[in-house]
Phi, psi and omega in degrees: 000164189301324182294342180294339181262003184252137172286318176261115189278330183225161181083191183288127179255156183217171169055234184297331178296321177296314179300313182294325178293318178293322174302314181297321180297315178298316182296325184254013169061050172221161175237157181256125178291138176254115188259124176285118181247146185229359186194168176298328181295314180288332176296309184290329176299320180289314181297322180298316180296315181296318178300312184291333179264006178053057187226148165287163180208156174248126174251127184227150176242131172277173178298316178289322178294323178293320177297323178293324177300324179286329183120134184294346180275359181267132179296147184224027183297330178241028178071016184294324178290320180293323178291310182296319181293321178296318180294316179297316178298321180297316179294322177297312181297318178299324182287321188265334186303318181301335180295342182262354171070026181227156174282138183231131171264125183259114194228158169241147190266186186336119171238099179283172183307316183291346182257007182303329174301329175297312179297319179300317180295320179291319181291330174297320177291324175302316182293322175296316180295322179296319179298324182274324191238356179077014176204154179288160177296314180262144173295322189198163175226162172241129172251124185240094179250029185294340178279350183266171176301140190305311185294322177295320176304308185295314184289324178290320175299318179300321179298317180288327177294324177297325177290323182282331189304316181299337179266001187054040180268137181283145175228127175257138177231165181233139175226131188089130189281138169271124183288182179082199183223137176206128172055040175088354177261114188249115177237034185289337186250016182286155176296134183304329180298335180287347182277356185239115181282146179265146182299329178298324178292320180297316179296319180298316178296311182302311184293332178284313187283326184295338177289341182264314187194150175274357188268073178206157176221161185235126172267101182264137180284128173226038179102010186294148178220131175286152172097198184257136178207157181285143176305135179096343181281342179243130182260093177276141177230074181298341179297338176297329179295323176296324178292323177299314182297316181296321180295313180294318179303315181294318183294322185259356180067037183286149174280322181285148181282340184233076183286345185250136172275118184250156183232142181253111175257163177062046186271347183300129180088355179287154179280158178298325179295321178295320176299311184297319179296316180297318180296323180295340180262014172104012173288127181246352183217131177234124180282136174231125180216295187303312180301326183282327175300315180292320180299318179298318179300317189300321180296317180289317179302311183293325178295313181298317180295320182289323185255020185311315184286354180254000183233012180280334180216157178297326181227139178104119180207180182303343179274351178156148182294335183258009182280127179285152183246010184305320183292349178261323183265355174305122182305331179296339179276305186280331174295322179300326178296323175293322177298319181298314183286326175294316181299321179297322180287325174298317179300323177297317177297320179298324175289314183300323185267007179065024180278332184300139176064028175269358178254000000 
């Protein structure tokens, strides 16, 4: 089982444990869902699902999600809320994750060029944490310079990997644009050809980064789109990932068929068959966000609609004018309903990606 390859069996894992877990995932044909979390509530909903499904999980914060963790009332003109929120969220996740008895990768999501001060602030905290504890605060980060010129993307990513390497910190990068819109990054009008990465680019990235550190993964575009869309409106070609692996294998003379750790972005609305094909070509991480946002809403929405007559006033409901309603409007009650429905959707993803029962 997956924990057999880990030195740290539960809680936030780092360094070689992350590498060994991704190796194990490729070997056993599963991917780990990466859940965008924005609060303690979404964290525990995700951990609960992973625990019950006996699965590892990735918890990640986007720049906007990290700012929300800090509080919407905190200024963020220089990324101070996103930095503080990410650090606070990281410490919370590190504190609570061991209670669930599963390994957790603590990650941050898309960091575009304009958001690099956010990444710089987090990595500065990683370095402080490393000095004190011998490991970075975060297991990994994602740098997303896919909107930039390819060579600048690769060389800037290499610069950040050099910074992460002494801490054995994982770095995820993106090449080829993911369409749609997420967290303020809008690629809804890009040319469709930009959604498909070429194998030569994957080899160039791999050959550049592997000289620095083995702790990296690539989010390659194969038609991915962020957000919600109707089935059939997006043309995914996961078979391109197999061509990338074959190209790199041939170039470096590798024995293994999947020398590159690949990541699947823009997965909401994808078919189970598309997930399975992508995983078979070496995808070890699949992002889930939009579907989970809606799932969280449904539990709260349905509770409010069902209990409408019990939450209109503090006192007085269909059972009597003097009946108190605290047990209905207490946030621990209705927020919990959102956690339940989100957790159920995370559990579905764990089944879809073959992550369930890997521990």
